[in-house]
């Protein structure tokens, strides 16, 4: 008998398969509805009718009309997407993954709508102001502004945005703090803080992340993780997050985003120019009835780039995993935390190859565990 130890691949439960399949259908339906809505608005010319409505409502004030148009568009898409979002809320409950009451969910929906409206409002106003003032170079200036906006958002997210939905507090656990300091010193770096993320008010799932930029950079650990995992397991999770920091993954992702959005804005300019000059669909680029076309370009581009961006993210995750093995020096806590996470979050440990390739930002749990075992064998 061969004595080579092969860890058996745990089969995913029927429950986990069903849950993840439902979630994929949900995401797919959501994308299709968004796409169809934009296409219909453009093909039927209803977008022009909505623009006229916004202009009348704004007493011909251009900036206010742009805002009204954004508001109408967001209300329509919210109304059409609401049943799916409610289904998503029910789905988490059906699989016993959520603690959130309906009222709290509804309140979160309202908040995200208002935040989305404020952000979209600012961005769209700026875009159309640039199109009016500098029709030749609007896309280049827009890109530079967008970049500044992305950096600002990354910085503000953990201190302004996340606290609107969850409570955070500095981690009190002295033993974990001590371990983190040792890990940080080994990395020759400093993390500005570790925060307990009160996720259990809304979810039974566990999670952890590195967030922020510069002074707001911090590791957040869900209470659902802190309460149920051993110190060794939490240390492995911390080391993984520290790996993201050491490899500067947030900054690198911003650079990648910058390159993509530069191309995206250039493409949007070309498409809009074609629609205006060749197809005479709009009076000019500044005609905000062309907004659905602008969104359509960015939606299609993000969809096409999804496999590449997910592959890049999985590469980063593998790097952070390796960092974790090296700094902790043993892989057992990592492996047990991975298995626990999969169990708790009802994640598929072995998703279909195409699912992982197309949709997953993290490598499959079985692959991460296999990498850990391979690392242990070679060290
Ligand atoms: Zn990670």
PDB file of C-alpha atoms in Angstrom, residues 62-368:
ATOM      1  CA  UNK A  62     -29.249  72.069 -16.872  1.00  0.00           C
ATOM      2  CA  UNK A  63     -27.482  70.858 -13.701  1.00  0.00           C
ATOM      3  CA  UNK A  64     -30.725  70.280 -11.840  1.00  0.00           C
ATOM      4  CA  UNK A  65     -32.146  68.475 -14.876  1.00  0.00           C
ATOM      5  CA  UNK A  66     -29.099  66.160 -14.922  1.00  0.00           C
ATOM      6  CA  UNK A  67     -29.717  65.365 -11.256  1.00  0.00           C
ATOM      7  CA  UNK A  68     -33.436  64.709 -11.834  1.00  0.00           C
ATOM      8  CA  UNK A  69     -32.598  62.414 -14.740  1.00  0.00           C
ATOM      9  CA  UNK A  70     -30.168  60.428 -12.536  1.00  0.00           C
ATOM     10  CA  UNK A  71     -32.838  60.243  -9.821  1.00  0.00           C
ATOM     11  CA  UNK A  72     -35.504  58.968 -12.262  1.00  0.00           C
ATOM     12  CA  UNK A  73     -33.114  56.408 -13.747  1.00  0.00           C
ATOM     13  CA  UNK A  74     -32.121  55.120 -10.314  1.00  0.00           C
ATOM     14  CA  UNK A  75     -35.751  54.935  -9.155  1.00  0.00           C
ATOM     15  CA  UNK A  76     -36.745  52.926 -12.230  1.00  0.00           C
ATOM     16  CA  UNK A  77     -33.852  50.503 -11.844  1.00  0.00           C
ATOM     17  CA  UNK A  78     -34.522  50.158  -8.096  1.00  0.00           C
ATOM     18  CA  UNK A  79     -38.210  49.444  -8.737  1.00  0.00           C
ATOM     19  CA  UNK A  80     -37.406  46.782 -11.333  1.00  0.00           C
ATOM     20  CA  UNK A  81     -34.602  45.240  -9.253  1.00  0.00           C
ATOM     21  CA  UNK A  82     -36.463  45.284  -5.903  1.00  0.00           C
ATOM     22  CA  UNK A  83     -38.082  41.821  -6.223  1.00  0.00           C
ATOM     23  CA  UNK A  84     -34.677  40.252  -6.881  1.00  0.00           C
ATOM     24  CA  UNK A  85     -33.133  42.052  -3.920  1.00  0.00           C
ATOM     25  CA  UNK A  86     -35.930  40.860  -1.693  1.00  0.00           C
ATOM     26  CA  UNK A  87     -35.401  37.340  -3.019  1.00  0.00           C
ATOM     27  CA  UNK A  88     -31.696  37.691  -2.097  1.00  0.00           C
ATOM     28  CA  UNK A  89     -32.680  38.689   1.446  1.00  0.00           C
ATOM     29  CA  UNK A  90     -35.029  35.692   1.710  1.00  0.00           C
ATOM     30  CA  UNK A  91     -32.378  33.359   0.303  1.00  0.00           C
ATOM     31  CA  UNK A  92     -29.927  34.154   3.117  1.00  0.00           C
ATOM     32  CA  UNK A  93     -32.666  33.376   5.638  1.00  0.00           C
ATOM     33  CA  UNK A  94     -33.747  30.194   3.909  1.00  0.00           C
ATOM     34  CA  UNK A  95     -30.212  28.846   4.294  1.00  0.00           C
ATOM     35  CA  UNK A  96     -29.992  30.105   7.854  1.00  0.00           C
ATOM     36  CA  UNK A  97     -27.143  32.502   7.065  1.00  0.00           C
ATOM     37  CA  UNK A  98     -28.774  35.748   8.113  1.00  0.00           C
ATOM     38  CA  UNK A  99     -29.763  37.382  11.396  1.00  0.00           C
ATOM     39  CA  UNK A 100     -31.155  40.477   9.784  1.00  0.00           C
ATOM     40  CA  UNK A 101     -34.730  41.552  10.413  1.00  0.00           C
ATOM     41  CA  UNK A 102     -36.809  42.791   7.494  1.00  0.00           C
ATOM     42  CA  UNK A 103     -36.958  46.362   8.852  1.00  0.00           C
ATOM     43  CA  UNK A 104     -33.211  46.542   9.249  1.00  0.00           C
ATOM     44  CA  UNK A 105     -32.750  45.213   5.702  1.00  0.00           C
ATOM     45  CA  UNK A 106     -35.210  47.787   4.356  1.00  0.00           C
ATOM     46  CA  UNK A 107     -33.380  50.563   6.191  1.00  0.00           C
ATOM     47  CA  UNK A 108     -30.049  49.368   4.724  1.00  0.00           C
ATOM     48  CA  UNK A 109     -31.634  49.416   1.262  1.00  0.00           C
ATOM     49  CA  UNK A 110     -32.756  53.022   1.771  1.00  0.00           C
ATOM     50  CA  UNK A 111     -29.333  54.061   3.006  1.00  0.00           C
ATOM     51  CA  UNK A 112     -27.504  52.445   0.097  1.00  0.00           C
ATOM     52  CA  UNK A 113     -29.934  54.028  -2.340  1.00  0.00           C
ATOM     53  CA  UNK A 114     -29.288  57.494  -0.895  1.00  0.00           C
ATOM     54  CA  UNK A 115     -25.510  56.994  -0.778  1.00  0.00           C
ATOM     55  CA  UNK A 116     -25.603  55.674  -4.354  1.00  0.00           C
ATOM     56  CA  UNK A 117     -27.703  58.649  -5.443  1.00  0.00           C
ATOM     57  CA  UNK A 118     -25.303  61.127  -3.821  1.00  0.00           C
ATOM     58  CA  UNK A 119     -22.252  59.505  -5.404  1.00  0.00           C
ATOM     59  CA  UNK A 120     -23.842  59.019  -8.830  1.00  0.00           C
ATOM     60  CA  UNK A 121     -25.173  62.569  -8.662  1.00  0.00           C
ATOM     61  CA  UNK A 122     -21.698  64.039  -8.073  1.00  0.00           C
ATOM     62  CA  UNK A 123     -20.014  61.869 -10.716  1.00  0.00           C
ATOM     63  CA  UNK A 124     -22.629  62.440 -13.432  1.00  0.00           C
ATOM     64  CA  UNK A 125     -22.845  66.202 -12.814  1.00  0.00           C
ATOM     65  CA  UNK A 126     -19.087  66.377 -13.146  1.00  0.00           C
ATOM     66  CA  UNK A 127     -19.014  64.292 -16.327  1.00  0.00           C
ATOM     67  CA  UNK A 128     -21.615  66.425 -18.096  1.00  0.00           C
ATOM     68  CA  UNK A 129     -20.049  69.650 -16.915  1.00  0.00           C
ATOM     69  CA  UNK A 130     -16.758  68.483 -18.470  1.00  0.00           C
ATOM     70  CA  UNK A 131     -18.527  67.406 -21.678  1.00  0.00           C
ATOM     71  CA  UNK A 132     -20.004  70.880 -21.978  1.00  0.00           C
ATOM     72  CA  UNK A 133     -16.860  72.810 -21.096  1.00  0.00           C
ATOM     73  CA  UNK A 134     -14.192  70.710 -22.843  1.00  0.00           C
ATOM     74  CA  UNK A 135     -15.877  68.353 -25.347  1.00  0.00           C
ATOM     75  CA  UNK A 136     -12.489  67.291 -26.749  1.00  0.00           C
ATOM     76  CA  UNK A 137     -10.727  66.339 -23.528  1.00  0.00           C
ATOM     77  CA  UNK A 138     -13.570  65.623 -21.114  1.00  0.00           C
ATOM     78  CA  UNK A 139     -12.718  61.922 -20.892  1.00  0.00           C
ATOM     79  CA  UNK A 140      -9.094  62.521 -19.917  1.00  0.00           C
ATOM     80  CA  UNK A 141      -9.934  65.056 -17.215  1.00  0.00           C
ATOM     81  CA  UNK A 142     -12.792  62.849 -16.040  1.00  0.00           C
ATOM     82  CA  UNK A 143     -10.330  59.985 -15.673  1.00  0.00           C
ATOM     83  CA  UNK A 144      -7.949  62.069 -13.526  1.00  0.00           C
ATOM     84  CA  UNK A 145     -10.820  63.244 -11.328  1.00  0.00           C
ATOM     85  CA  UNK A 146     -12.165  59.714 -11.089  1.00  0.00           C
ATOM     86  CA  UNK A 147      -8.768  58.499  -9.902  1.00  0.00           C
ATOM     87  CA  UNK A 148      -8.693  61.080  -7.128  1.00  0.00           C
ATOM     88  CA  UNK A 149     -12.217  60.053  -6.230  1.00  0.00           C
ATOM     89  CA  UNK A 150     -11.238  56.348  -6.023  1.00  0.00           C
ATOM     90  CA  UNK A 151      -8.304  57.103  -3.702  1.00  0.00           C
ATOM     91  CA  UNK A 152     -10.484  59.299  -1.500  1.00  0.00           C
ATOM     92  CA  UNK A 153     -13.182  56.641  -1.361  1.00  0.00           C
ATOM     93  CA  UNK A 154     -10.672  53.922  -0.403  1.00  0.00           C
ATOM     94  CA  UNK A 155      -9.475  56.194   2.394  1.00  0.00           C
ATOM     95  CA  UNK A 156     -12.901  57.189   3.653  1.00  0.00           C
ATOM     96  CA  UNK A 157     -14.675  53.833   3.304  1.00  0.00           C
ATOM     97  CA  UNK A 158     -13.622  52.343   6.683  1.00  0.00           C
ATOM     98  CA  UNK A 159     -14.278  55.535   8.653  1.00  0.00           C
ATOM     99  CA  UNK A 160     -17.342  56.949   6.887  1.00  0.00           C
ATOM    100  CA  UNK A 161     -19.056  54.376   4.685  1.00  0.00           C
ATOM    101  CA  UNK A 162     -18.812  51.051   6.589  1.00  0.00           C
ATOM    102  CA  UNK A 163     -19.894  52.548   9.947  1.00  0.00           C
ATOM    103  CA  UNK A 164     -23.185  53.552   8.288  1.00  0.00           C
ATOM    104  CA  UNK A 165     -24.038  49.845   8.102  1.00  0.00           C
ATOM    105  CA  UNK A 166     -22.043  48.199  10.905  1.00  0.00           C
ATOM    106  CA  UNK A 167     -20.581  49.007  14.304  1.00  0.00           C
ATOM    107  CA  UNK A 168     -16.808  48.815  14.674  1.00  0.00           C
ATOM    108  CA  UNK A 169     -14.636  48.991  17.758  1.00  0.00           C
ATOM    109  CA  UNK A 170     -10.920  48.529  18.420  1.00  0.00           C
ATOM    110  CA  UNK A 171     -10.030  44.921  19.185  1.00  0.00           C
ATOM    111  CA  UNK A 172      -9.773  44.330  22.942  1.00  0.00           C
ATOM    112  CA  UNK A 173      -8.273  40.826  22.977  1.00  0.00           C
ATOM    113  CA  UNK A 174      -4.768  41.285  24.444  1.00  0.00           C
ATOM    114  CA  UNK A 175      -3.457  37.892  23.300  1.00  0.00           C
ATOM    115  CA  UNK A 176      -4.461  38.558  19.691  1.00  0.00           C
ATOM    116  CA  UNK A 177      -3.025  42.062  19.833  1.00  0.00           C
ATOM    117  CA  UNK A 178       0.275  40.648  21.076  1.00  0.00           C
ATOM    118  CA  UNK A 179       0.352  38.095  18.264  1.00  0.00           C
ATOM    119  CA  UNK A 180      -0.399  40.756  15.681  1.00  0.00           C
ATOM    120  CA  UNK A 181       2.487  42.883  16.928  1.00  0.00           C
ATOM    121  CA  UNK A 182       4.837  39.908  16.575  1.00  0.00           C
ATOM    122  CA  UNK A 183       3.534  39.247  13.056  1.00  0.00           C
ATOM    123  CA  UNK A 184       3.865  42.932  12.118  1.00  0.00           C
ATOM    124  CA  UNK A 185       7.399  43.143  13.442  1.00  0.00           C
ATOM    125  CA  UNK A 186       8.326  40.067  11.483  1.00  0.00           C
ATOM    126  CA  UNK A 187       6.909  41.806   8.409  1.00  0.00           C
ATOM    127  CA  UNK A 188       8.815  44.993   9.220  1.00  0.00           C
ATOM    128  CA  UNK A 189       5.586  46.952   9.014  1.00  0.00           C
ATOM    129  CA  UNK A 190       2.913  48.422  11.175  1.00  0.00           C
ATOM    130  CA  UNK A 191      -0.806  48.053  10.886  1.00  0.00           C
ATOM    131  CA  UNK A 192      -2.650  51.063  12.156  1.00  0.00           C
ATOM    132  CA  UNK A 193      -5.314  49.110  13.891  1.00  0.00           C
ATOM    133  CA  UNK A 194      -7.388  45.989  14.218  1.00  0.00           C
ATOM    134  CA  UNK A 195     -11.105  46.420  14.621  1.00  0.00           C
ATOM    135  CA  UNK A 196     -13.901  44.167  15.739  1.00  0.00           C
ATOM    136  CA  UNK A 197     -16.639  44.263  13.126  1.00  0.00           C
ATOM    137  CA  UNK A 198     -20.114  43.667  14.574  1.00  0.00           C
ATOM    138  CA  UNK A 199     -21.329  41.500  11.729  1.00  0.00           C
ATOM    139  CA  UNK A 200     -23.422  39.127  13.862  1.00  0.00           C
ATOM    140  CA  UNK A 201     -26.264  41.663  14.103  1.00  0.00           C
ATOM    141  CA  UNK A 202     -26.992  40.949  10.467  1.00  0.00           C
ATOM    142  CA  UNK A 203     -25.245  37.784   9.394  1.00  0.00           C
ATOM    143  CA  UNK A 204     -24.150  34.371  10.615  1.00  0.00           C
ATOM    144  CA  UNK A 205     -21.289  34.351   8.102  1.00  0.00           C
ATOM    145  CA  UNK A 206     -17.681  35.095   9.104  1.00  0.00           C
ATOM    146  CA  UNK A 207     -15.365  37.491   7.328  1.00  0.00           C
ATOM    147  CA  UNK A 208     -12.182  39.511   7.638  1.00  0.00           C
ATOM    148  CA  UNK A 209     -10.565  42.148   5.463  1.00  0.00           C
ATOM    149  CA  UNK A 210      -7.823  44.686   5.055  1.00  0.00           C
ATOM    150  CA  UNK A 211      -9.421  48.050   4.326  1.00  0.00           C
ATOM    151  CA  UNK A 212      -8.514  51.704   3.977  1.00  0.00           C
ATOM    152  CA  UNK A 213      -5.500  53.531   2.689  1.00  0.00           C
ATOM    153  CA  UNK A 214      -2.800  55.484   4.490  1.00  0.00           C
ATOM    154  CA  UNK A 215      -3.969  56.661   7.891  1.00  0.00           C
ATOM    155  CA  UNK A 216      -7.225  54.687   7.686  1.00  0.00           C
ATOM    156  CA  UNK A 217      -5.602  51.357   6.793  1.00  0.00           C
ATOM    157  CA  UNK A 218      -6.837  48.661   9.156  1.00  0.00           C
ATOM    158  CA  UNK A 219      -7.693  45.010   9.518  1.00  0.00           C
ATOM    159  CA  UNK A 220     -11.314  44.295  10.352  1.00  0.00           C
ATOM    160  CA  UNK A 221     -12.343  40.983  11.903  1.00  0.00           C
ATOM    161  CA  UNK A 222     -15.984  39.939  12.152  1.00  0.00           C
ATOM    162  CA  UNK A 223     -17.232  39.097  15.649  1.00  0.00           C
ATOM    163  CA  UNK A 224     -18.644  35.913  14.105  1.00  0.00           C
ATOM    164  CA  UNK A 225     -15.005  34.946  13.509  1.00  0.00           C
ATOM    165  CA  UNK A 226     -13.579  36.224  16.799  1.00  0.00           C
ATOM    166  CA  UNK A 227     -16.183  34.324  18.839  1.00  0.00           C
ATOM    167  CA  UNK A 228     -15.886  30.935  17.151  1.00  0.00           C
ATOM    168  CA  UNK A 229     -12.266  30.507  16.071  1.00  0.00           C
ATOM    169  CA  UNK A 230      -9.236  29.622  18.145  1.00  0.00           C
ATOM    170  CA  UNK A 231      -6.471  32.192  18.639  1.00  0.00           C
ATOM    171  CA  UNK A 232      -4.270  30.161  16.289  1.00  0.00           C
ATOM    172  CA  UNK A 233      -6.930  30.238  13.582  1.00  0.00           C
ATOM    173  CA  UNK A 234      -7.513  33.958  13.989  1.00  0.00           C
ATOM    174  CA  UNK A 235      -3.756  34.511  13.841  1.00  0.00           C
ATOM    175  CA  UNK A 236      -3.699  32.727  10.470  1.00  0.00           C
ATOM    176  CA  UNK A 237      -6.491  34.983   9.204  1.00  0.00           C
ATOM    177  CA  UNK A 238      -4.628  38.053  10.502  1.00  0.00           C
ATOM    178  CA  UNK A 239      -1.419  36.884   8.812  1.00  0.00           C
ATOM    179  CA  UNK A 240      -3.285  36.487   5.511  1.00  0.00           C
ATOM    180  CA  UNK A 241      -4.671  40.029   5.770  1.00  0.00           C
ATOM    181  CA  UNK A 242      -1.223  41.289   6.702  1.00  0.00           C
ATOM    182  CA  UNK A 243       0.009  39.588   3.517  1.00  0.00           C
ATOM    183  CA  UNK A 244      -2.332  41.805   1.501  1.00  0.00           C
ATOM    184  CA  UNK A 245      -0.817  44.801   3.250  1.00  0.00           C
ATOM    185  CA  UNK A 246       2.818  43.702   2.793  1.00  0.00           C
ATOM    186  CA  UNK A 247       2.216  43.095  -0.915  1.00  0.00           C
ATOM    187  CA  UNK A 248       0.408  46.456  -1.210  1.00  0.00           C
ATOM    188  CA  UNK A 249      -2.639  44.875  -2.829  1.00  0.00           C
ATOM    189  CA  UNK A 250      -5.012  47.800  -2.268  1.00  0.00           C
ATOM    190  CA  UNK A 251      -2.646  50.267  -3.938  1.00  0.00           C
ATOM    191  CA  UNK A 252      -1.939  47.860  -6.808  1.00  0.00           C
ATOM    192  CA  UNK A 253      -5.660  47.326  -7.352  1.00  0.00           C
ATOM    193  CA  UNK A 254      -6.127  51.084  -7.614  1.00  0.00           C
ATOM    194  CA  UNK A 255      -3.428  51.186 -10.310  1.00  0.00           C
ATOM    195  CA  UNK A 256      -5.115  48.365 -12.211  1.00  0.00           C
ATOM    196  CA  UNK A 257      -8.435  50.189 -11.904  1.00  0.00           C
ATOM    197  CA  UNK A 258      -6.752  53.351 -13.163  1.00  0.00           C
ATOM    198  CA  UNK A 259      -5.513  51.631 -16.329  1.00  0.00           C
ATOM    199  CA  UNK A 260      -8.910  50.078 -16.990  1.00  0.00           C
ATOM    200  CA  UNK A 261     -10.857  53.283 -16.426  1.00  0.00           C
ATOM    201  CA  UNK A 262      -8.492  55.197 -18.719  1.00  0.00           C
ATOM    202  CA  UNK A 263      -9.381  52.742 -21.471  1.00  0.00           C
ATOM    203  CA  UNK A 264     -13.044  52.824 -20.401  1.00  0.00           C
ATOM    204  CA  UNK A 265     -13.305  56.618 -20.652  1.00  0.00           C
ATOM    205  CA  UNK A 266     -11.542  56.622 -24.014  1.00  0.00           C
ATOM    206  CA  UNK A 267     -13.957  53.954 -25.272  1.00  0.00           C
ATOM    207  CA  UNK A 268     -16.968  55.829 -23.894  1.00  0.00           C
ATOM    208  CA  UNK A 269     -15.828  58.945 -25.738  1.00  0.00           C
ATOM    209  CA  UNK A 270     -15.515  57.024 -29.014  1.00  0.00           C
ATOM    210  CA  UNK A 271     -18.913  55.347 -28.628  1.00  0.00           C
ATOM    211  CA  UNK A 272     -20.671  58.604 -27.674  1.00  0.00           C
ATOM    212  CA  UNK A 273     -19.034  60.429 -30.556  1.00  0.00           C
ATOM    213  CA  UNK A 274     -20.237  57.729 -32.935  1.00  0.00           C
ATOM    214  CA  UNK A 275     -23.768  57.887 -31.514  1.00  0.00           C
ATOM    215  CA  UNK A 276     -23.858  61.680 -31.858  1.00  0.00           C
ATOM    216  CA  UNK A 277     -21.989  62.302 -35.109  1.00  0.00           C
ATOM    217  CA  UNK A 278     -22.795  59.241 -37.193  1.00  0.00           C
ATOM    218  CA  UNK A 279     -26.082  57.973 -35.812  1.00  0.00           C
ATOM    219  CA  UNK A 280     -27.491  61.368 -34.746  1.00  0.00           C
ATOM    220  CA  UNK A 281     -29.052  59.732 -31.699  1.00  0.00           C
ATOM    221  CA  UNK A 282     -28.385  62.765 -29.480  1.00  0.00           C
ATOM    222  CA  UNK A 283     -28.056  66.525 -29.979  1.00  0.00           C
ATOM    223  CA  UNK A 284     -24.525  66.430 -28.585  1.00  0.00           C
ATOM    224  CA  UNK A 285     -22.459  64.566 -26.053  1.00  0.00           C
ATOM    225  CA  UNK A 286     -23.699  66.907 -23.348  1.00  0.00           C
ATOM    226  CA  UNK A 287     -27.253  65.654 -24.065  1.00  0.00           C
ATOM    227  CA  UNK A 288     -27.688  63.607 -20.910  1.00  0.00           C
ATOM    228  CA  UNK A 289     -30.195  61.320 -22.600  1.00  0.00           C
ATOM    229  CA  UNK A 290     -27.000  59.494 -23.664  1.00  0.00           C
ATOM    230  CA  UNK A 291     -26.273  58.499 -20.039  1.00  0.00           C
ATOM    231  CA  UNK A 292     -27.685  54.955 -20.515  1.00  0.00           C
ATOM    232  CA  UNK A 293     -25.193  54.493 -23.371  1.00  0.00           C
ATOM    233  CA  UNK A 294     -22.353  55.622 -21.124  1.00  0.00           C
ATOM    234  CA  UNK A 295     -23.446  53.168 -18.411  1.00  0.00           C
ATOM    235  CA  UNK A 296     -23.869  50.423 -21.011  1.00  0.00           C
ATOM    236  CA  UNK A 297     -20.271  50.866 -22.202  1.00  0.00           C
ATOM    237  CA  UNK A 298     -18.953  50.580 -18.655  1.00  0.00           C
ATOM    238  CA  UNK A 299     -21.216  47.608 -17.860  1.00  0.00           C
ATOM    239  CA  UNK A 300     -20.155  45.652 -20.943  1.00  0.00           C
ATOM    240  CA  UNK A 301     -16.501  46.472 -20.328  1.00  0.00           C
ATOM    241  CA  UNK A 302     -16.671  45.321 -16.682  1.00  0.00           C
ATOM    242  CA  UNK A 303     -18.423  42.146 -17.759  1.00  0.00           C
ATOM    243  CA  UNK A 304     -15.750  41.357 -20.360  1.00  0.00           C
ATOM    244  CA  UNK A 305     -12.938  42.103 -17.913  1.00  0.00           C
ATOM    245  CA  UNK A 306     -14.470  40.121 -15.056  1.00  0.00           C
ATOM    246  CA  UNK A 307     -12.497  36.889 -15.699  1.00  0.00           C
ATOM    247  CA  UNK A 308      -9.197  38.795 -15.934  1.00  0.00           C
ATOM    248  CA  UNK A 309      -9.868  40.867 -12.817  1.00  0.00           C
ATOM    249  CA  UNK A 310     -10.922  37.813 -10.849  1.00  0.00           C
ATOM    250  CA  UNK A 311      -7.772  35.984 -11.984  1.00  0.00           C
ATOM    251  CA  UNK A 312      -5.716  38.943 -10.772  1.00  0.00           C
ATOM    252  CA  UNK A 313      -7.548  38.904  -7.436  1.00  0.00           C
ATOM    253  CA  UNK A 314      -6.975  35.138  -7.050  1.00  0.00           C
ATOM    254  CA  UNK A 315      -3.275  35.728  -7.734  1.00  0.00           C
ATOM    255  CA  UNK A 316      -3.229  38.274  -4.895  1.00  0.00           C
ATOM    256  CA  UNK A 317      -5.056  35.884  -2.590  1.00  0.00           C
ATOM    257  CA  UNK A 318      -2.519  33.140  -3.263  1.00  0.00           C
ATOM    258  CA  UNK A 319       0.252  35.611  -2.481  1.00  0.00           C
ATOM    259  CA  UNK A 320      -1.409  36.561   0.821  1.00  0.00           C
ATOM    260  CA  UNK A 321      -1.888  32.866   1.648  1.00  0.00           C
ATOM    261  CA  UNK A 322       1.801  32.164   1.047  1.00  0.00           C
ATOM    262  CA  UNK A 323       2.686  35.106   3.223  1.00  0.00           C
ATOM    263  CA  UNK A 324       0.526  33.597   5.955  1.00  0.00           C
ATOM    264  CA  UNK A 325       2.286  30.179   5.784  1.00  0.00           C
ATOM    265  CA  UNK A 326       5.703  31.815   5.954  1.00  0.00           C
ATOM    266  CA  UNK A 327       4.996  34.185   8.810  1.00  0.00           C
ATOM    267  CA  UNK A 328       3.056  31.720  10.969  1.00  0.00           C
ATOM    268  CA  UNK A 329       5.413  28.864  10.132  1.00  0.00           C
ATOM    269  CA  UNK A 330       2.744  26.171  10.219  1.00  0.00           C
ATOM    270  CA  UNK A 331      -0.249  25.579   8.001  1.00  0.00           C
ATOM    271  CA  UNK A 332      -2.620  23.712  10.332  1.00  0.00           C
ATOM    272  CA  UNK A 333      -4.366  26.814  11.721  1.00  0.00           C
ATOM    273  CA  UNK A 334      -4.800  28.130   8.181  1.00  0.00           C
ATOM    274  CA  UNK A 335      -6.288  24.871   6.947  1.00  0.00           C
ATOM    275  CA  UNK A 336      -8.697  24.534   9.847  1.00  0.00           C
ATOM    276  CA  UNK A 337      -9.778  28.173   9.545  1.00  0.00           C
ATOM    277  CA  UNK A 338     -10.425  27.661   5.814  1.00  0.00           C
ATOM    278  CA  UNK A 339     -12.572  24.591   6.446  1.00  0.00           C
ATOM    279  CA  UNK A 340     -14.452  26.350   9.214  1.00  0.00           C
ATOM    280  CA  UNK A 341     -15.084  29.379   7.003  1.00  0.00           C
ATOM    281  CA  UNK A 342     -16.387  27.233   4.158  1.00  0.00           C
ATOM    282  CA  UNK A 343     -18.707  25.432   6.560  1.00  0.00           C
ATOM    283  CA  UNK A 344     -19.980  28.599   8.219  1.00  0.00           C
ATOM    284  CA  UNK A 345     -20.468  30.575   4.988  1.00  0.00           C
ATOM    285  CA  UNK A 346     -21.876  27.614   3.061  1.00  0.00           C
ATOM    286  CA  UNK A 347     -19.169  28.184   0.438  1.00  0.00           C
ATOM    287  CA  UNK A 348     -18.453  25.611  -2.221  1.00  0.00           C
ATOM    288  CA  UNK A 349     -15.058  24.091  -1.517  1.00  0.00           C
ATOM    289  CA  UNK A 350     -14.834  22.698  -5.020  1.00  0.00           C
ATOM    290  CA  UNK A 351     -16.837  24.885  -7.380  1.00  0.00           C
ATOM    291  CA  UNK A 352     -16.998  23.989 -11.062  1.00  0.00           C
ATOM    292  CA  UNK A 353     -13.889  25.145 -12.926  1.00  0.00           C
ATOM    293  CA  UNK A 354     -15.789  27.681 -15.050  1.00  0.00           C
ATOM    294  CA  UNK A 355     -17.478  29.133 -11.963  1.00  0.00           C
ATOM    295  CA  UNK A 356     -14.145  29.754 -10.263  1.00  0.00           C
ATOM    296  CA  UNK A 357     -12.558  31.088 -13.453  1.00  0.00           C
ATOM    297  CA  UNK A 358     -15.379  33.481 -14.269  1.00  0.00           C
ATOM    298  CA  UNK A 359     -16.880  34.545 -10.960  1.00  0.00           C
ATOM    299  CA  UNK A 360     -14.611  33.936  -7.986  1.00  0.00           C
ATOM    300  CA  UNK A 361     -12.244  36.513  -6.531  1.00  0.00           C
ATOM    301  CA  UNK A 362     -10.758  33.846  -4.234  1.00  0.00           C
ATOM    302  CA  UNK A 363      -9.294  30.467  -5.192  1.00  0.00           C
ATOM    303  CA  UNK A 364     -11.425  27.442  -4.292  1.00  0.00           C
ATOM    304  CA  UNK A 365     -10.956  26.344  -0.668  1.00  0.00           C
ATOM    305  CA  UNK A 366      -9.667  22.923  -1.793  1.00  0.00           C
ATOM    306  CA  UNK A 367      -7.003  24.615  -3.880  1.00  0.00           C
ATOM    307  CA  UNK A 368      -5.975  26.895  -1.014  1.00  0.00           C
TER     308      UNK A 368
END
